CSV table of C-alpha atoms and ligand atoms in Angstrom, one decimal:
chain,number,residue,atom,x,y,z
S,1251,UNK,CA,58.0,-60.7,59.7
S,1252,UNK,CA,55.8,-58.4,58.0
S,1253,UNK,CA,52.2,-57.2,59.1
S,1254,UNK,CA,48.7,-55.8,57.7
S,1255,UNK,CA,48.2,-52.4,59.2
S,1256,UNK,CA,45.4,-49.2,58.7
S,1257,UNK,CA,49.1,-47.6,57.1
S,1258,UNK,CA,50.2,-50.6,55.1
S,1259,UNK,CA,52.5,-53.3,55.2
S,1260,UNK,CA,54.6,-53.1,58.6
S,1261,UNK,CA,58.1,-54.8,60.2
S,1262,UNK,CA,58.1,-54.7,64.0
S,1263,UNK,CA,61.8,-56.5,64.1
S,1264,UNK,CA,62.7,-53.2,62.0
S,1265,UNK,CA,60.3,-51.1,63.0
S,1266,UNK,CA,59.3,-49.7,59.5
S,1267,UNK,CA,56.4,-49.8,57.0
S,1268,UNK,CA,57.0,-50.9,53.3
S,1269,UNK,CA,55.1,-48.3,50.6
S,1270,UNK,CA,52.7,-46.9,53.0
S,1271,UNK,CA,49.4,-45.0,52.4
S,1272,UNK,CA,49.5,-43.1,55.4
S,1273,UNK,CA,52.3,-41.1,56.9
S,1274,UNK,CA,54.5,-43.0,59.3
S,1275,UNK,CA,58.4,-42.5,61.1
S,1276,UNK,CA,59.9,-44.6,58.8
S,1277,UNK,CA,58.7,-45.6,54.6
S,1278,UNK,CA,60.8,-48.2,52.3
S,1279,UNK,CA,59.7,-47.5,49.2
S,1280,UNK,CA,59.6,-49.8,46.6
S,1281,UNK,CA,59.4,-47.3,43.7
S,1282,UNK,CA,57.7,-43.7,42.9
S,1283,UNK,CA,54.0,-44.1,41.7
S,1284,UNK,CA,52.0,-42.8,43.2
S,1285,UNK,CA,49.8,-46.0,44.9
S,1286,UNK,CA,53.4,-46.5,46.6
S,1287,UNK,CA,55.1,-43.7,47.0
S,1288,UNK,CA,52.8,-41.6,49.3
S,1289,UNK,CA,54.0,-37.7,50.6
S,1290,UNK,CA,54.1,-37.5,54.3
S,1291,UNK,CA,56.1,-39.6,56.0
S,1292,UNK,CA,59.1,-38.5,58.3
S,1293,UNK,CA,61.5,-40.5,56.3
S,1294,UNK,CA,61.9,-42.4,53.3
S,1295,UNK,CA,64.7,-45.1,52.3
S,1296,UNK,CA,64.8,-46.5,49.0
S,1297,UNK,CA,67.3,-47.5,46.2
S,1298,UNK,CA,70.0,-44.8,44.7
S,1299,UNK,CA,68.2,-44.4,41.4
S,1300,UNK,CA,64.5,-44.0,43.1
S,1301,UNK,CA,65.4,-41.2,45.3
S,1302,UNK,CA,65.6,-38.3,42.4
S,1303,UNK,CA,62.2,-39.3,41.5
S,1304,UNK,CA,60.8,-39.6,45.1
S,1305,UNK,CA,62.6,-35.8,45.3
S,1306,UNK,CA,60.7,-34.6,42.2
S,1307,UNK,CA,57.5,-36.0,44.1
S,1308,UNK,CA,57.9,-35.0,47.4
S,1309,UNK,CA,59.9,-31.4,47.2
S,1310,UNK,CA,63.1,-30.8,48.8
S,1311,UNK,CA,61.9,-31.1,52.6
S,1312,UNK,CA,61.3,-34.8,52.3
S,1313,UNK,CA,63.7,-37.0,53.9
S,1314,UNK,CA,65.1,-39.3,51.6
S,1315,UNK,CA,67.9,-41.9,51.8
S,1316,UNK,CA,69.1,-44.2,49.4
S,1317,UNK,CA,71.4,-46.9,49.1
S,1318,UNK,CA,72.7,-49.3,45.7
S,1319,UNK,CA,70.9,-52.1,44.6
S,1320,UNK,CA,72.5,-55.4,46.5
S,1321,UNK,CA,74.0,-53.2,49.5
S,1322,UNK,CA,72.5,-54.4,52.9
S,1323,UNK,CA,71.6,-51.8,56.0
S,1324,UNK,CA,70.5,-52.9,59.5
S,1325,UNK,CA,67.4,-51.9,60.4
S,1326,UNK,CA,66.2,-52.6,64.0
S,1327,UNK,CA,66.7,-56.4,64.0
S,1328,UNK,CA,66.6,-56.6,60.4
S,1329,UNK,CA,68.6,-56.5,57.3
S,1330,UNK,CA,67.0,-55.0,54.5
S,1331,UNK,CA,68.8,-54.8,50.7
S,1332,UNK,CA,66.8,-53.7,47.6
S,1333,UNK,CA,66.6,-55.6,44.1
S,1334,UNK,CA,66.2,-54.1,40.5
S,1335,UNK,CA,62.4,-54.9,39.8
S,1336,UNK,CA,62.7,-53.8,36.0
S,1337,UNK,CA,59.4,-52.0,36.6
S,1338,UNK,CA,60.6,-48.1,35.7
S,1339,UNK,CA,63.7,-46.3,37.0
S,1340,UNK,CA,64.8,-47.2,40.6
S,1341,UNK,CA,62.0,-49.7,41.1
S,1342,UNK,CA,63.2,-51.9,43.5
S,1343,UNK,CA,61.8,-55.6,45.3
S,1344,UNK,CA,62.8,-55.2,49.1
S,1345,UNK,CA,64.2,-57.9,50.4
S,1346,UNK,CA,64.3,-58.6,54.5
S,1347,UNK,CA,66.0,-60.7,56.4
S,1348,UNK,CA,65.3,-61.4,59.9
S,1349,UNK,CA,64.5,-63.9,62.6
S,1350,UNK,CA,61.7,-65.3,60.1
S,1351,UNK,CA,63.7,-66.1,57.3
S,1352,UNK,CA,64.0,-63.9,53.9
S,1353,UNK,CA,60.8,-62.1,52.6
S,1354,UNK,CA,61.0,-60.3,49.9
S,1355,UNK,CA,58.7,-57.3,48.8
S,1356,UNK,CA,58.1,-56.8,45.1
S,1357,UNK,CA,56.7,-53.7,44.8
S,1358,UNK,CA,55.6,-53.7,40.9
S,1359,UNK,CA,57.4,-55.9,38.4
S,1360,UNK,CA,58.1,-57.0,34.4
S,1361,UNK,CA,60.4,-59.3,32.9
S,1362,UNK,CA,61.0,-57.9,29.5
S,1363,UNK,CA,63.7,-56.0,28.6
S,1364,UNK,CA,63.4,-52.2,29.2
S,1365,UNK,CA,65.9,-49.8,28.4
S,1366,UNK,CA,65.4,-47.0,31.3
S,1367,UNK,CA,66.1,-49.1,34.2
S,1368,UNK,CA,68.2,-52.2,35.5
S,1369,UNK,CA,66.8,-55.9,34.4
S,1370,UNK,CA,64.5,-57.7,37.3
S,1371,UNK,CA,66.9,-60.1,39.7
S,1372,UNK,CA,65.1,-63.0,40.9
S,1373,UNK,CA,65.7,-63.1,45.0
S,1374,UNK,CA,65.7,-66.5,46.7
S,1375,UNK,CA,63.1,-66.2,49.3
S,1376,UNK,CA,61.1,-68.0,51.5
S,1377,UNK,CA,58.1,-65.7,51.5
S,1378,UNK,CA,57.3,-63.4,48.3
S,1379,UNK,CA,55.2,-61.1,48.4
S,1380,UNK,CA,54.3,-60.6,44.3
S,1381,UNK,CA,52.6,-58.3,42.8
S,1382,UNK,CA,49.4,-59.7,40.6
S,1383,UNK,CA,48.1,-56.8,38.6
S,1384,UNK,CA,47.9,-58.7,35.7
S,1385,UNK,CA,47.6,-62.3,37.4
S,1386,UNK,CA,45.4,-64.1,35.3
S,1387,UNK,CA,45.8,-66.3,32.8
S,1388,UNK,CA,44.5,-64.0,29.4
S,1389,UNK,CA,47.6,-61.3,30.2
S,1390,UNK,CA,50.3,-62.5,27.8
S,1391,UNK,CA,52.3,-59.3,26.5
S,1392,UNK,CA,53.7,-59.3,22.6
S,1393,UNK,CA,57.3,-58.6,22.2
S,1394,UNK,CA,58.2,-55.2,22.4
S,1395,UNK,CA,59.8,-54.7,19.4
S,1396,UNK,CA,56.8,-55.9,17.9
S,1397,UNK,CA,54.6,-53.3,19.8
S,1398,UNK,CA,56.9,-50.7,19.2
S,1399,UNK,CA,56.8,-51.5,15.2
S,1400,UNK,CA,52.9,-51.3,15.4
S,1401,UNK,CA,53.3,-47.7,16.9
S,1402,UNK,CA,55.7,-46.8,13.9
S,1403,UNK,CA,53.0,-47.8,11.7
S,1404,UNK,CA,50.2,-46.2,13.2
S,1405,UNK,CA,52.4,-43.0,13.2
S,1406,UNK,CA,53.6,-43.0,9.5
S,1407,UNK,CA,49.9,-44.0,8.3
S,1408,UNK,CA,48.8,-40.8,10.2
S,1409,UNK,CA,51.5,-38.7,8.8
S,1410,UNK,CA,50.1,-39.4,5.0
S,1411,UNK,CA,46.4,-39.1,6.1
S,1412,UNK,CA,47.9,-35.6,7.6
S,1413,UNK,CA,46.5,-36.6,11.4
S,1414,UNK,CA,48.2,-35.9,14.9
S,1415,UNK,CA,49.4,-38.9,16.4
S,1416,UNK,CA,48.4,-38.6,19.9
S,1417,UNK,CA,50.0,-41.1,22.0
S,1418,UNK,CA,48.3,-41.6,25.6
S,1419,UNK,CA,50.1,-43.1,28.4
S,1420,UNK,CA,51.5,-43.0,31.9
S,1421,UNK,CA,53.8,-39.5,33.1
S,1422,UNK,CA,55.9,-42.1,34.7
S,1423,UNK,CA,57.6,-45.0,33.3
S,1424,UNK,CA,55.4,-45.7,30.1
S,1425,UNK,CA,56.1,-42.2,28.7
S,1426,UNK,CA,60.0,-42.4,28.8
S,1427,UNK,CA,60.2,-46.3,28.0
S,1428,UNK,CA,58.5,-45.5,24.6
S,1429,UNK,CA,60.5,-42.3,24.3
S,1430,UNK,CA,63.9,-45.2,24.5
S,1431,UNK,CA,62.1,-47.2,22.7
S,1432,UNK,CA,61.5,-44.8,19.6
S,1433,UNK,CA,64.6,-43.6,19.8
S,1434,UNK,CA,66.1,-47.0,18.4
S,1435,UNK,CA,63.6,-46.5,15.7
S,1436,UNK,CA,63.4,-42.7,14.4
S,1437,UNK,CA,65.1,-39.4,15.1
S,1438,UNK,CA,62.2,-37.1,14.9
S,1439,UNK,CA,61.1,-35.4,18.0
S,1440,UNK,CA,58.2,-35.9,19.6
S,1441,UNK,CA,55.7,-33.5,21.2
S,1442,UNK,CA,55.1,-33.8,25.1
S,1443,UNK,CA,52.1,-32.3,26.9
S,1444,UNK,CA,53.3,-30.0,30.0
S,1445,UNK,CA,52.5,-32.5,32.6
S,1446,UNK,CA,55.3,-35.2,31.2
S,1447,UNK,CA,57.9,-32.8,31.5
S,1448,UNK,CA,59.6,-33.1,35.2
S,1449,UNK,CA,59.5,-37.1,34.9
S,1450,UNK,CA,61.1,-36.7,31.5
S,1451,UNK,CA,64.0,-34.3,32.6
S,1452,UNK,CA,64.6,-36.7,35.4
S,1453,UNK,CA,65.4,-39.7,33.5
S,1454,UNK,CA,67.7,-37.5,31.0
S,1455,UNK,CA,69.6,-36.3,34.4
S,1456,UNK,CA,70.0,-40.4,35.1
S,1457,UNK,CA,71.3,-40.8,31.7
S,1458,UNK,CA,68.8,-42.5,30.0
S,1459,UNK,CA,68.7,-42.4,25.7
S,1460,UNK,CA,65.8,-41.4,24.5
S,1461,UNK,CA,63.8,-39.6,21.5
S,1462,UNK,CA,64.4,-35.9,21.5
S,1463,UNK,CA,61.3,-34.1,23.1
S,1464,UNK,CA,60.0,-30.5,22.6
S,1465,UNK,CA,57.2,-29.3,25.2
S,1466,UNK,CA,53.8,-28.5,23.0
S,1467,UNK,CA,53.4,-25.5,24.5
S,1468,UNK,CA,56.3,-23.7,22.9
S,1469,UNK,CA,55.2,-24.0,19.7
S,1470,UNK,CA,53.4,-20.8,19.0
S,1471,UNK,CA,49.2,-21.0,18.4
S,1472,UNK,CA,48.0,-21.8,15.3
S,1473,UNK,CA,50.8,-23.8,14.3
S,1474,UNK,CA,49.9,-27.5,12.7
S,1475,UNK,CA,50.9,-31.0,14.5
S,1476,UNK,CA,50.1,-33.0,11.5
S,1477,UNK,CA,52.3,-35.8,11.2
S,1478,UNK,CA,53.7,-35.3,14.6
S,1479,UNK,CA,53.5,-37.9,17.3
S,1480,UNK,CA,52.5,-36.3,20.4
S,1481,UNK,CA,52.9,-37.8,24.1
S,1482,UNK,CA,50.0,-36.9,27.3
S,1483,UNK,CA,48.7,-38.2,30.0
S,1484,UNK,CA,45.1,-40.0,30.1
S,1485,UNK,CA,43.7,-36.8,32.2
S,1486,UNK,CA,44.6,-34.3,29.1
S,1487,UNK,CA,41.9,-36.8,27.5
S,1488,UNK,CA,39.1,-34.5,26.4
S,1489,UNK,CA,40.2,-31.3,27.6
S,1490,UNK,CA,40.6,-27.7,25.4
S,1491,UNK,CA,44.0,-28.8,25.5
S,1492,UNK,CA,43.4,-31.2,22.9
S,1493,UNK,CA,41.8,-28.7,20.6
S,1494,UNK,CA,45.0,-27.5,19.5
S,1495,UNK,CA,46.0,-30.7,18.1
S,1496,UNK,CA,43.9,-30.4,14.8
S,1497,UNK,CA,42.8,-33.6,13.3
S,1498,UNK,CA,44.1,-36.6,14.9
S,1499,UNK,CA,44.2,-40.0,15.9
S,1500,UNK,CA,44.3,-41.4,19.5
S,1501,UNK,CA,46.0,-44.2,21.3
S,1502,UNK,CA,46.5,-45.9,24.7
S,1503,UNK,CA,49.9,-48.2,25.2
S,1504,UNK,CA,48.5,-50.2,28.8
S,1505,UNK,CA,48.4,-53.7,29.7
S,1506,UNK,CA,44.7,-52.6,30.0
S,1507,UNK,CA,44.5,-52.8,25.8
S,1508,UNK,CA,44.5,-56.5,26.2
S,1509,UNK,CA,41.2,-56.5,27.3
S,1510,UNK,CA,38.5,-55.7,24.5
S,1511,UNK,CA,36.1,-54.7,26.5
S,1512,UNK,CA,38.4,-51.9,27.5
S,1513,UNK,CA,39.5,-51.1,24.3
S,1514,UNK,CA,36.0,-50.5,22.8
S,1515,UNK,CA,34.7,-48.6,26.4
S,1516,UNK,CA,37.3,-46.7,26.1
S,1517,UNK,CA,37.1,-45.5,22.3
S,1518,UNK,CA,40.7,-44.9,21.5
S,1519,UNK,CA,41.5,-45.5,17.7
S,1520,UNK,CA,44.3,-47.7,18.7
S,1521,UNK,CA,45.2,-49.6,21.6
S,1522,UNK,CA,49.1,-51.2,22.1
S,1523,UNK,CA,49.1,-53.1,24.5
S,1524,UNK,CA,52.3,-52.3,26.5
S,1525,UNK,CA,52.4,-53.2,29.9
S,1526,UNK,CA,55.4,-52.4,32.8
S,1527,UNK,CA,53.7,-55.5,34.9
S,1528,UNK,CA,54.1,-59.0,34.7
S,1529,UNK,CA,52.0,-60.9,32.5
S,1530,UNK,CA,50.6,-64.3,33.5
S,1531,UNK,CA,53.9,-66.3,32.2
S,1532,UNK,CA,56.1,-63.6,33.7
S,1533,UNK,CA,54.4,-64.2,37.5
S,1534,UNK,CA,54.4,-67.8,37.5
S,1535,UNK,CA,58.3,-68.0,35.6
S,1536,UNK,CA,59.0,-65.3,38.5
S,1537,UNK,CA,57.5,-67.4,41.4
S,1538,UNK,CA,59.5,-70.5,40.4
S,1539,UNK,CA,62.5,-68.8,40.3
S,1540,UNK,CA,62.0,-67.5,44.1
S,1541,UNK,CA,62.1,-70.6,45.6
S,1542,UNK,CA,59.8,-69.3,48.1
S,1543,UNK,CA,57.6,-71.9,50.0
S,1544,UNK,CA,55.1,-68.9,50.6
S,1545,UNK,CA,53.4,-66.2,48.3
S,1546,UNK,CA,51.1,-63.5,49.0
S,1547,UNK,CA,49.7,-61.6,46.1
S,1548,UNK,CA,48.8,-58.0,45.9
S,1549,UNK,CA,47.1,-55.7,43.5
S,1550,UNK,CA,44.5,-56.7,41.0
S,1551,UNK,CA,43.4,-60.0,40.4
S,1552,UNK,CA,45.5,-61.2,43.9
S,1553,UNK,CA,42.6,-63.4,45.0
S,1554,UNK,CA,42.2,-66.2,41.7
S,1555,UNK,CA,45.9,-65.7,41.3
S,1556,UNK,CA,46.1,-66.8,45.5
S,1557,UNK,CA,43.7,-69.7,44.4
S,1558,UNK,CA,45.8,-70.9,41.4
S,1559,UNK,CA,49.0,-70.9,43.4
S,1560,UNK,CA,47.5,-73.2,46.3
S,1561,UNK,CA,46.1,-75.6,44.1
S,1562,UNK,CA,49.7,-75.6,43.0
S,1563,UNK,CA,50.9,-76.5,46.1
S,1564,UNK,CA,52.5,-73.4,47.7
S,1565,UNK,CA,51.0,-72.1,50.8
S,1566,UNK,CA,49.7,-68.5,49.5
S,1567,UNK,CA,47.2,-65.3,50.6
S,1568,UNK,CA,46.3,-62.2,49.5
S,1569,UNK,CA,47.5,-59.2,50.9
S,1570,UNK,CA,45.2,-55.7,50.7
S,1571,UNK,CA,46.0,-52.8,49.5
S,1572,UNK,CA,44.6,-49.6,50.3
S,1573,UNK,CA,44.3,-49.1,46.0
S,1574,UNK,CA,42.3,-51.6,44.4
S,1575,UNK,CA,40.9,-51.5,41.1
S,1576,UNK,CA,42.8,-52.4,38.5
S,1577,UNK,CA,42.1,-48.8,36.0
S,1578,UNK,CA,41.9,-46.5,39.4
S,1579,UNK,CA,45.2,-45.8,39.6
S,1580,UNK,CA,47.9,-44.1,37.8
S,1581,UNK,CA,49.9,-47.5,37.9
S,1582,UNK,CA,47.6,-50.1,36.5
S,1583,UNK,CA,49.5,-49.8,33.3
U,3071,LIG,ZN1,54.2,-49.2,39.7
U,3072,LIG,ZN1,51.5,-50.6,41.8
């Protein structure tokens, strides 16, 4: 049903390529970061909640449709619905149906509880095609709320040692599911580098709750940020930017702060390891619950986690993707 190609993963029955990395007629997209959501193709279809974020990406002459989670359009000799992945706002598994039985795409996914976008729906399938960013057997996440008190700690200590909390972490997803997060657990604002801004506004337009946020850049020169908690992404990291911040103490909320020898490369004073992937449990819970016969694993570790699931007895492959390496890109959170 579906097919390794130069521009990605491909459906001849419905003649249409699922998150593409080059430009093509016709681009399902399972959600907006950018190792999925690539600018240049002639149209895009994806579900309802996606498509303002794909807009934001792409600029008004993009060609976007949408449709609800659980609604079904015929494409070619296809049916094709998406599924709430739980992975950030609009994320979405695809699910196909055709003359090959029901495969379903999951684009990125994570089990826990997240307050910014619908719960993951496990899809009966006979092929999955899963993510494994995080498929080995070390990545087991902490409950949130326990992360989330850890980050509450770290920023009250810095506020009595008079430091800048400086929160790294991804423009899209990570940033606004700690800003609903902290909101449950504070009302004072936080501080938001530039960059974080248009993902932020488009998650308020969706009606999401979270923690009032003021853009850095208003507050006039000079002014102190002790005591404030202050959000940016990893590529502010080092810059002038950062000189304005005073004294301060750094973070990184990733999956990736699992690993020590991340953490210590790395050099943050704190890591939290928050993650908007599937830890080891969450992929092999999720696989159960598919039903499917087949799996074929993508991103990161896709090759062991290929291994462990034929040695479990379902028939399983890896499928390539044109972004590997699990700290290249934006998503590897
Ligand atoms: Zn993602
Ligand atoms: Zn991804």
């Amino acid at each position: 049903m579906l097919q390794e190609t130069a521009a990605g993963l491909f459906c001849p029955d419905g003649d249409f390529y699922i998150d593409p990395w080059q430009p093509v007629p016709r681009a399902v997209i399972t959600h907006g970061h950018g190792d999925h959501a690539r600018f240049g193709s002639a149209g895009y279809l994806c579900a309802s909640p996606c498509a303002p974020l794909l807009a934001r990406r792409f600029g008004s002459s993009a060609v976007i449709e949408s449709i609800p989670y659980g609604e079904a359009i015929a494409l070619g000799r296809t049916r094709v619905s998406f599924h709430p992945a739980g992975h950030v706002l609009g994320s979405a598994q695809v699910r196909v149906e055709g003359a090959a039985g029901v495969w379903v795409v999951s684009g990125d996914y994570k089990r826990e509880a997240d307050p910014t976008c619908e719960p993951f729906e496990a899809v009966p399938c006979d092929t999955f095609v899963t993510e494994s960013t995080f498929g080995l057997p070390i990545y087991r996440w902490d409950p949130t709320a326990r992360v989330l008190d850890e980050v509450m700690q770290w920023w009250n200590g810095n506020k009595a040692n008079g430091l800048t909390s400086v929160l790294f972490c991804y423009t899209l997803g990570k940033a606004q599911r700690l800003l609903a997060e902290l909101g449950r657990l504070t009302d004072q604002p936080a501080y938001v580098h530039g960059m974080m801004l248009p993902m932020i506004e488009v998650y308020r337009m969706a009606g999401v709750p979270m923690l009032e946020t003021r853009p850095l850049i208003e507050r006039p020169r000079g002014t102190s940020f002790a005591g404030e908690l202050v959000l940016a992404p990893l590529s502010a990291r080092g810059t002038p930017w950062m000189r304005r911040l005073g004294d301060l103490s750094d973070a990184f909320a990733s999956g990736l702060m699992r690993v020590r020898g991340v953490r210590r490369q790395r050099a943050f004073d704190r890591g939290f390891v928050l993650s908007d992937h599937a830890d080891w449990p969450a992929l092999v819970t999720t696989i159960a619950e598919t039903g499917a016969a087949r799996v074929l694993a993508t991103h990161g570790h896709a090759e062991p986690f290929a291994r462990f699931l034929k040695s479990h007895g379902l028939e399983s492959g890896v499928i390539r993707t044109a972004w590997e390496g699990e700290a290249g890109s934006e998503d590897a959170q």
